[in-house]
mmCIF file with all atom_site columns, C-alpha atoms in Angstrom:
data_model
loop_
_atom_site.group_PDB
_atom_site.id
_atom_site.type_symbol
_atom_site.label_atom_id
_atom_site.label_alt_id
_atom_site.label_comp_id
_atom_site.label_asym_id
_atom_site.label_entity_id
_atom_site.label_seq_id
_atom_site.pdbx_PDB_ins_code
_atom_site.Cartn_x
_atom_site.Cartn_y
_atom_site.Cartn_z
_atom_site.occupancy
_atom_site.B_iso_or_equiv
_atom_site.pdbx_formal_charge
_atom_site.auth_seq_id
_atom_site.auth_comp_id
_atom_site.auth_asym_id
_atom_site.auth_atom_id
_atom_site.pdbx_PDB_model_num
ATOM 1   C CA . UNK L 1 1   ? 110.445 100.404 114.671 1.00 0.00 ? 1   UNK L CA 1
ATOM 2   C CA . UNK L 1 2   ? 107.977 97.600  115.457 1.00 0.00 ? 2   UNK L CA 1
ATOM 3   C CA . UNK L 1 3   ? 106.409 97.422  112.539 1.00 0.00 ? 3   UNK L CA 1
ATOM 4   C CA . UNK L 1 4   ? 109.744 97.600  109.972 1.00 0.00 ? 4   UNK L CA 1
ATOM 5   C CA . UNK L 1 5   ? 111.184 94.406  112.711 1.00 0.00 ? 5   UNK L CA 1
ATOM 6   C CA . UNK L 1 6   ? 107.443 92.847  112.345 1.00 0.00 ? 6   UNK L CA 1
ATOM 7   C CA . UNK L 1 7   ? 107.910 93.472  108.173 1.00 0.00 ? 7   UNK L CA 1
ATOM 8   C CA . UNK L 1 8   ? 111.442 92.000  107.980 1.00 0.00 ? 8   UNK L CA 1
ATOM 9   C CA . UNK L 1 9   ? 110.260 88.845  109.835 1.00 0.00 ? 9   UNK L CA 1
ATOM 10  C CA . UNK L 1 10  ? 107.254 88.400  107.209 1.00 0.00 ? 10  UNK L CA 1
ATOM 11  C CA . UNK L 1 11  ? 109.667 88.144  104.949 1.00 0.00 ? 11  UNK L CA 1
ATOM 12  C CA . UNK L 1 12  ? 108.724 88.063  100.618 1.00 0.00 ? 12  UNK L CA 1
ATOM 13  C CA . UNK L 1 13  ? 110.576 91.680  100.257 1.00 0.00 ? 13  UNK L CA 1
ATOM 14  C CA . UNK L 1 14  ? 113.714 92.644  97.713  1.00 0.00 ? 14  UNK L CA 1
ATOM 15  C CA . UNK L 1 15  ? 117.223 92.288  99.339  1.00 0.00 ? 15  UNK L CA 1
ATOM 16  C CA . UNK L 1 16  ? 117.121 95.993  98.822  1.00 0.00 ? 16  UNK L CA 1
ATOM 17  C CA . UNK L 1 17  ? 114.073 96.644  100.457 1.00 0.00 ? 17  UNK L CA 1
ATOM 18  C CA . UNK L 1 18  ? 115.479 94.685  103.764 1.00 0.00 ? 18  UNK L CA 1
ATOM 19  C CA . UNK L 1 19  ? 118.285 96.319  103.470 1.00 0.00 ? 19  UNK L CA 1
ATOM 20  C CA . UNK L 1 20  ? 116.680 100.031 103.534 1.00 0.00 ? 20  UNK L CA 1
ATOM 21  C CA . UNK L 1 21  ? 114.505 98.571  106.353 1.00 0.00 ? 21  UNK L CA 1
ATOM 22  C CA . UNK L 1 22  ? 117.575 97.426  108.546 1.00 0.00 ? 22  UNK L CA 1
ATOM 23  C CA . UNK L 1 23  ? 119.257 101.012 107.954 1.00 0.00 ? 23  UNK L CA 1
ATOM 24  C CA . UNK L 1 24  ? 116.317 102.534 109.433 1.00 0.00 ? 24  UNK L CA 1
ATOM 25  C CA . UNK L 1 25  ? 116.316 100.476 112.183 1.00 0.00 ? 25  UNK L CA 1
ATOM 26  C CA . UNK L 1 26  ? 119.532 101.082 112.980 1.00 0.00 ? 26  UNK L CA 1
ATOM 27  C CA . UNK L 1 27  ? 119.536 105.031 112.627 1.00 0.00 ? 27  UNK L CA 1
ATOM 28  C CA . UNK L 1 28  ? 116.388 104.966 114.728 1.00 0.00 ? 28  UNK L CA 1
ATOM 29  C CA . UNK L 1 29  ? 118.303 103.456 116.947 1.00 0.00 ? 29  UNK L CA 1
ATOM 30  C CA . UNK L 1 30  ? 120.873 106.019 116.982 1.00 0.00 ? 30  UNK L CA 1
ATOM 31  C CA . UNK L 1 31  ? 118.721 108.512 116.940 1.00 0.00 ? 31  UNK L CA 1
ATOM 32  C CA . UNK L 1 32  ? 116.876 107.393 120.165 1.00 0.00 ? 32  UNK L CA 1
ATOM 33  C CA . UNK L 1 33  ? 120.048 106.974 121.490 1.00 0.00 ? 33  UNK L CA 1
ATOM 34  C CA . UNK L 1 34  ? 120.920 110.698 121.020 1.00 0.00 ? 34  UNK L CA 1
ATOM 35  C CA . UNK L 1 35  ? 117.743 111.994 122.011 1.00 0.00 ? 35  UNK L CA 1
ATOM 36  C CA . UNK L 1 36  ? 118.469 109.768 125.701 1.00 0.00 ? 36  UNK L CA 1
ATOM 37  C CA . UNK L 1 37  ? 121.232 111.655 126.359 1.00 0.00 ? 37  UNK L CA 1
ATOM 38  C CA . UNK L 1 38  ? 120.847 114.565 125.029 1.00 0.00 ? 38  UNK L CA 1
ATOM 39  C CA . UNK L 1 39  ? 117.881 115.252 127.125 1.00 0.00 ? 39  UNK L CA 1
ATOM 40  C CA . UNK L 1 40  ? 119.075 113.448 130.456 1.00 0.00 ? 40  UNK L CA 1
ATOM 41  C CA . UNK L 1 41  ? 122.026 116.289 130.032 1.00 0.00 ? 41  UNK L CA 1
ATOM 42  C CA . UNK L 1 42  ? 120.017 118.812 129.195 1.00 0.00 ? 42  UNK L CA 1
ATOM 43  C CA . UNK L 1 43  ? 116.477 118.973 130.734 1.00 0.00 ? 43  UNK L CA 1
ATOM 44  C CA . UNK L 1 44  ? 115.892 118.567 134.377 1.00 0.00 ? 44  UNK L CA 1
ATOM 45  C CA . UNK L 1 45  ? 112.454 118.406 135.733 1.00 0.00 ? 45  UNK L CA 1
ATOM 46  C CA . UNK L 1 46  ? 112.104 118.490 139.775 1.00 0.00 ? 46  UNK L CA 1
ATOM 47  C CA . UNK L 1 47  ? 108.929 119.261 141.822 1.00 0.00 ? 47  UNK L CA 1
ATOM 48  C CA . UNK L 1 48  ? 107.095 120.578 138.238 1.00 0.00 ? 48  UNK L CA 1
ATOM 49  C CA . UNK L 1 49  ? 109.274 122.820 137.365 1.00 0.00 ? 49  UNK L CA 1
ATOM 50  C CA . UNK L 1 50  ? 111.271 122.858 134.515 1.00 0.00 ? 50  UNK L CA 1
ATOM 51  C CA . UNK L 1 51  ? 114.929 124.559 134.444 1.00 0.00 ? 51  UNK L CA 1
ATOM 52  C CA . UNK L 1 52  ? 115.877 125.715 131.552 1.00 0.00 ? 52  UNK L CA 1
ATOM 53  C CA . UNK L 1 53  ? 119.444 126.051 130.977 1.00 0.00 ? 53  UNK L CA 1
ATOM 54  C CA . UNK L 1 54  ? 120.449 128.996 128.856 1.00 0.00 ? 54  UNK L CA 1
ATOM 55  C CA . UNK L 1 55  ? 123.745 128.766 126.659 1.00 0.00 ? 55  UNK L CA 1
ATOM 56  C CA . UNK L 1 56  ? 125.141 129.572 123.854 1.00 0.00 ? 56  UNK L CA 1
ATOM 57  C CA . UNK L 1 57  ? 125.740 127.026 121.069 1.00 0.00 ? 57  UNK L CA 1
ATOM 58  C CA . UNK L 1 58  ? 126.271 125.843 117.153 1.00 0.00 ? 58  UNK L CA 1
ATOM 59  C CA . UNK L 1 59  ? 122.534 125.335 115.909 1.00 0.00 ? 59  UNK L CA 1
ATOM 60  C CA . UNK L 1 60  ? 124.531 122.772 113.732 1.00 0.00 ? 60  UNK L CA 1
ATOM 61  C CA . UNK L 1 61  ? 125.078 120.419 116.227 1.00 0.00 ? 61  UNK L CA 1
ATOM 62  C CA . UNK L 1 62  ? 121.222 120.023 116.258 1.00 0.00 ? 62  UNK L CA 1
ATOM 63  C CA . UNK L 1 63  ? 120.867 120.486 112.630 1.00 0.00 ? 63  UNK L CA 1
ATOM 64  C CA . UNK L 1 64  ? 123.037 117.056 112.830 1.00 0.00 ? 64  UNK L CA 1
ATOM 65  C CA . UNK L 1 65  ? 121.321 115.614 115.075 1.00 0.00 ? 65  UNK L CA 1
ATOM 66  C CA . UNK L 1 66  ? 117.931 115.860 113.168 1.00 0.00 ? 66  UNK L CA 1
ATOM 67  C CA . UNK L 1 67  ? 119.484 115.237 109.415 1.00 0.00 ? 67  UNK L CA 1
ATOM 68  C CA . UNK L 1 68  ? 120.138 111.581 111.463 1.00 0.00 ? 68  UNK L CA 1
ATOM 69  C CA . UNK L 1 69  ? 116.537 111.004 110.970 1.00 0.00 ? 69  UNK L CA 1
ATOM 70  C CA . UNK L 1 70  ? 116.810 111.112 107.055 1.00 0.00 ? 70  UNK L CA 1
ATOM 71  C CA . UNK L 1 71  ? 115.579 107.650 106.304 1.00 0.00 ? 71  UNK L CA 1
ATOM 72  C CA . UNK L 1 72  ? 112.165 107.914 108.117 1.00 0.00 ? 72  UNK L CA 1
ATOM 73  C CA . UNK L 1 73  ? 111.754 110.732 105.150 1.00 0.00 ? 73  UNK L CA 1
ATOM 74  C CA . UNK L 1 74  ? 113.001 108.766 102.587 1.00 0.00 ? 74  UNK L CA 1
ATOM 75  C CA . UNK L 1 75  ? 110.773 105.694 103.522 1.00 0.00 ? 75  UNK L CA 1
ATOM 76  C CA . UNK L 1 76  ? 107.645 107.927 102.703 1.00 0.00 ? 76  UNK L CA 1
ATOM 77  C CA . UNK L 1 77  ? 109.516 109.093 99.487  1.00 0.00 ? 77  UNK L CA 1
ATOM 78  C CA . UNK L 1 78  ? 110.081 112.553 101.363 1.00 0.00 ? 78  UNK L CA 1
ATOM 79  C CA . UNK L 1 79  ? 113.114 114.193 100.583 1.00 0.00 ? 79  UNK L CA 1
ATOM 80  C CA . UNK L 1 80  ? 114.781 115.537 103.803 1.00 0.00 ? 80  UNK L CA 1
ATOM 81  C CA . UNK L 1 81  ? 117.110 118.914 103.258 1.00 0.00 ? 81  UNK L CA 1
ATOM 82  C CA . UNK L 1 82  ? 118.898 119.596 105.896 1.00 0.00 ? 82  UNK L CA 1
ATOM 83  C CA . UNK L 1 83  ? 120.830 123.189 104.839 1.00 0.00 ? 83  UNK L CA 1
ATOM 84  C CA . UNK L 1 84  ? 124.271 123.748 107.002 1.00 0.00 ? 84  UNK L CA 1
ATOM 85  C CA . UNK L 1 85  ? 124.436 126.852 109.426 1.00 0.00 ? 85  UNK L CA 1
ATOM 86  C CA . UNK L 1 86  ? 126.886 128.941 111.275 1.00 0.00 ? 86  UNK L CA 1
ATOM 87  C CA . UNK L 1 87  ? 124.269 130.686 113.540 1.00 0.00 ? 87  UNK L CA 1
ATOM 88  C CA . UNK L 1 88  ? 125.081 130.591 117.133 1.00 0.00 ? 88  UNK L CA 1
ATOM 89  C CA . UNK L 1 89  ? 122.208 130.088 119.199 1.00 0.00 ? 89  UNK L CA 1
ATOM 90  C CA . UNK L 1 90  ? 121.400 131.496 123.015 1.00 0.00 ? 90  UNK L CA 1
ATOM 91  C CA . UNK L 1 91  ? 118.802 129.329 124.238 1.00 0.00 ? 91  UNK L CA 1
ATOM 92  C CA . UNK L 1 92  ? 117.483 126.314 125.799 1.00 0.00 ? 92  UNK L CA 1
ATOM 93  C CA . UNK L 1 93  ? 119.869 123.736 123.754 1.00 0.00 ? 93  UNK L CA 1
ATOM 94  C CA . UNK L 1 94  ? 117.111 120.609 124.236 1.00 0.00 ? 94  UNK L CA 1
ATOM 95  C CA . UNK L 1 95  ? 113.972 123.263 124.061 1.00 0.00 ? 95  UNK L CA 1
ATOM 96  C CA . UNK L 1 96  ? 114.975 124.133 120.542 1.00 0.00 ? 96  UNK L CA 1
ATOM 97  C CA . UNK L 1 97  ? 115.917 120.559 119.614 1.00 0.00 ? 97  UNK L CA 1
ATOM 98  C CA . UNK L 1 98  ? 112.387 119.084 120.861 1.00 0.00 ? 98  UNK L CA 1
ATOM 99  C CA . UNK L 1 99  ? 110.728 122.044 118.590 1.00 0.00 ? 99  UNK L CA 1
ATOM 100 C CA . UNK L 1 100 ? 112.745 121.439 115.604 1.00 0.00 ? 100 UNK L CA 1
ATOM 101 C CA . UNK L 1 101 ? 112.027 117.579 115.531 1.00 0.00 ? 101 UNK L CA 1
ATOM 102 C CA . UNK L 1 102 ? 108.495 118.242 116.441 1.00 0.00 ? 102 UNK L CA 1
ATOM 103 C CA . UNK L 1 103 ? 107.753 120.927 113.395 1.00 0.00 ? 103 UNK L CA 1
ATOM 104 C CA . UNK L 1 104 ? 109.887 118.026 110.984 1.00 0.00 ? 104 UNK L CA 1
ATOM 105 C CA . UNK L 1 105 ? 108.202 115.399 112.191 1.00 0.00 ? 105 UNK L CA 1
ATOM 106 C CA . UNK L 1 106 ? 104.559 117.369 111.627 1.00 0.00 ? 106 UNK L CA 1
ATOM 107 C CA . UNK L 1 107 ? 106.032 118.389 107.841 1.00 0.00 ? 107 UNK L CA 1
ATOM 108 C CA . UNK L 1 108 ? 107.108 114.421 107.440 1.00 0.00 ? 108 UNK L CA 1
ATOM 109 C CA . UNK L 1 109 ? 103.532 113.086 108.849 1.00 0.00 ? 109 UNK L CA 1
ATOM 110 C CA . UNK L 1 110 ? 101.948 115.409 106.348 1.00 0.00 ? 110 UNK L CA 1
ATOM 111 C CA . UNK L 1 111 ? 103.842 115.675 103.285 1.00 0.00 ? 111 UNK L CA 1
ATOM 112 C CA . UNK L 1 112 ? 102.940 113.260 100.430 1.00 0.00 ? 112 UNK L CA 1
ATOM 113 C CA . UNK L 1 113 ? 105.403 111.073 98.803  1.00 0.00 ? 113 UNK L CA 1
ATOM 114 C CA . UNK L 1 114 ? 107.391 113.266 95.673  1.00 0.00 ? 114 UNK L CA 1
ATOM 115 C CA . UNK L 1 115 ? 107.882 116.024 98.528  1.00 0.00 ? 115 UNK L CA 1
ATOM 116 C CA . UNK L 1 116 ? 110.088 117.626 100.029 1.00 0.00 ? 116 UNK L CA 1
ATOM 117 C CA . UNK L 1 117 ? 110.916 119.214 104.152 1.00 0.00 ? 117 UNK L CA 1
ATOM 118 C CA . UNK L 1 118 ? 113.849 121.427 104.306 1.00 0.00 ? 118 UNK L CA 1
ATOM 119 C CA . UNK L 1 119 ? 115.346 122.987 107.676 1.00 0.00 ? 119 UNK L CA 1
ATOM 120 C CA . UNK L 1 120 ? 117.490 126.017 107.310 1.00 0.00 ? 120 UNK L CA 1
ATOM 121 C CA . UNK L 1 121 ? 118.347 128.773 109.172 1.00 0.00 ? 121 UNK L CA 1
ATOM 122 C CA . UNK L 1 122 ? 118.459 132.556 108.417 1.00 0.00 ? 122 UNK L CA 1
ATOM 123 C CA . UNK L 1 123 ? 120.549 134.872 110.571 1.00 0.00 ? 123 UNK L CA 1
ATOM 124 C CA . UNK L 1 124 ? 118.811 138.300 110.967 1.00 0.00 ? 124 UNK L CA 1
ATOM 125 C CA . UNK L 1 125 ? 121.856 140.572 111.907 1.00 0.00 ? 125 UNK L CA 1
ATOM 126 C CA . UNK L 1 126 ? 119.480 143.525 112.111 1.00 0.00 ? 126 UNK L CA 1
ATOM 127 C CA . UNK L 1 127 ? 117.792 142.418 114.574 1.00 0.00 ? 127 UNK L CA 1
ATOM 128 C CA . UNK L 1 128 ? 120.106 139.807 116.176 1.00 0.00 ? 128 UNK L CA 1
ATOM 129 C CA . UNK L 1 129 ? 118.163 136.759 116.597 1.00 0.00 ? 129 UNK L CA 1
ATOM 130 C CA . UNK L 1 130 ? 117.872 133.516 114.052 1.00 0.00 ? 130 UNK L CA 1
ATOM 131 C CA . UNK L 1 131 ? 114.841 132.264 112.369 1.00 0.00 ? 131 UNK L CA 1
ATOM 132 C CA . UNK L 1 132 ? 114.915 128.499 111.858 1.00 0.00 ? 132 UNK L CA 1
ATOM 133 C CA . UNK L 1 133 ? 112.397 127.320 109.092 1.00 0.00 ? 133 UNK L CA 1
ATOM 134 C CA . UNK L 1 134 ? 111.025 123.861 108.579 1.00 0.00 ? 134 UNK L CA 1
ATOM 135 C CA . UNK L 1 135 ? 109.438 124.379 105.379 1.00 0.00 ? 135 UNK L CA 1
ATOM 136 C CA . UNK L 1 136 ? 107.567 121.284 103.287 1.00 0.00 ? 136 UNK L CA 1
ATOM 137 C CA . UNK L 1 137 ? 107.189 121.640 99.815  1.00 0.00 ? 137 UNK L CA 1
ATOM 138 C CA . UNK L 1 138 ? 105.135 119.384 97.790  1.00 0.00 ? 138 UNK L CA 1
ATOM 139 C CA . UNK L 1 139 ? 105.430 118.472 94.001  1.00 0.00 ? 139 UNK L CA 1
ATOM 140 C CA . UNK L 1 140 ? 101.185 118.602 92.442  1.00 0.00 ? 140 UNK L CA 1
ATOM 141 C CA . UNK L 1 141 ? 101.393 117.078 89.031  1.00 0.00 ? 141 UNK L CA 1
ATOM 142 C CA . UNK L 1 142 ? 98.165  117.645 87.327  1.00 0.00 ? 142 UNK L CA 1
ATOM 143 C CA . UNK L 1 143 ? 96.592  114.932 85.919  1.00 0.00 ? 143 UNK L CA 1
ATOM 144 C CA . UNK L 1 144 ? 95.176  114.664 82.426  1.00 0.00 ? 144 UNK L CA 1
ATOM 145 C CA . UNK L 1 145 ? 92.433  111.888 82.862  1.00 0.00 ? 145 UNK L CA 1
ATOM 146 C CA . UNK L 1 146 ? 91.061  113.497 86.592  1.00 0.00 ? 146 UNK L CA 1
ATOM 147 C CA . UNK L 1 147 ? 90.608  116.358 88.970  1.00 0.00 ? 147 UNK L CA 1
ATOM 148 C CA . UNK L 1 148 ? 93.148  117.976 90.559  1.00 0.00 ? 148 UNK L CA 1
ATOM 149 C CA . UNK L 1 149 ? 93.488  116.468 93.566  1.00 0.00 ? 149 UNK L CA 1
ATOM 150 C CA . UNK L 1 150 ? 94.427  120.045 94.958  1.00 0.00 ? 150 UNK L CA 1
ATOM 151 C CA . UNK L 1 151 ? 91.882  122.396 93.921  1.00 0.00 ? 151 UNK L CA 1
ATOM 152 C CA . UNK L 1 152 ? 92.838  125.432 96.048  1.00 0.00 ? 152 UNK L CA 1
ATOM 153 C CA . UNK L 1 153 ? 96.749  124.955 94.658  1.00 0.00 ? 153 UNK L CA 1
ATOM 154 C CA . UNK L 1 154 ? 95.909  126.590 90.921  1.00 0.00 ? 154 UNK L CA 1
#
């Protein structure tokens, strides 16, 4: 967030590039916001220990919560997918949010621009649990006049 305020005040940028820049700011904002609260409710740590508080809930409220975080994709030229769900989840509500975020945020950091990270979930009746995938998938155009960039990707 630093940098985009430290950016803005350099000025010599588009109106729509200060514009993109101020929506960021403001859905980190938000974003931060939600994470506060969500894990003052949520995760209690006393004496070292952490309780984890088991319940049963929409994985879209944190499939929500992390599409929020869209632009910080989009500012790399990452394409976030955020696929809706009806799974119901029985877990650790702010345990699954922190890994969800953290896997998106390792498939942002890595993905090149022209790619893609999209979080879905699959329900797996026959064995009754969910699998939630962050996958990132990356567009290689081969270039005429050099080496592929890529060479294990063939």
């Amino acid at each position: 967030m630093l940098n985009e305020v430290t950016r803005l005040c350099k000025g010599g940028e588009t109106e729509e590039v200060r514009k993109q820049r101020y929506q960021y700011i403001l859905e980190l904002v938000d974003v931060i916001e939600d994470y506060n609260s969500t894990l003052t409710r949520w995760i209690q740590m006393k004496q070292g220990m952490l309780n984890l508080r088991i319940e049963s809930f929409s994985l879209q409220q944190l499939f929500d919560i992390v599409e929020k975080g869209k632009t910080s994709f989009q500012m790399k030229g990452i394409r976030l997918v955020v696929k809706p769900t009806d799974a119901v989840l029985k877990a650790d509500r702010a345990l699954t949010l922190f890994m969800i975020n953290t896997i998106a945020d390792n498939a942002r950091k890595f993905t090149p621009a022209g790619g893609e990270v999209v979080v879905e979930a699959q329900v797996k009746a026959e064995d009754k649990y969910v699998e939630i995938s962050i996958t990132d998938i990356i567009r290689c155009y081969m270039l005429a006049s050099g080496p592929n960039p890529y060479p294990y990707w063939q």
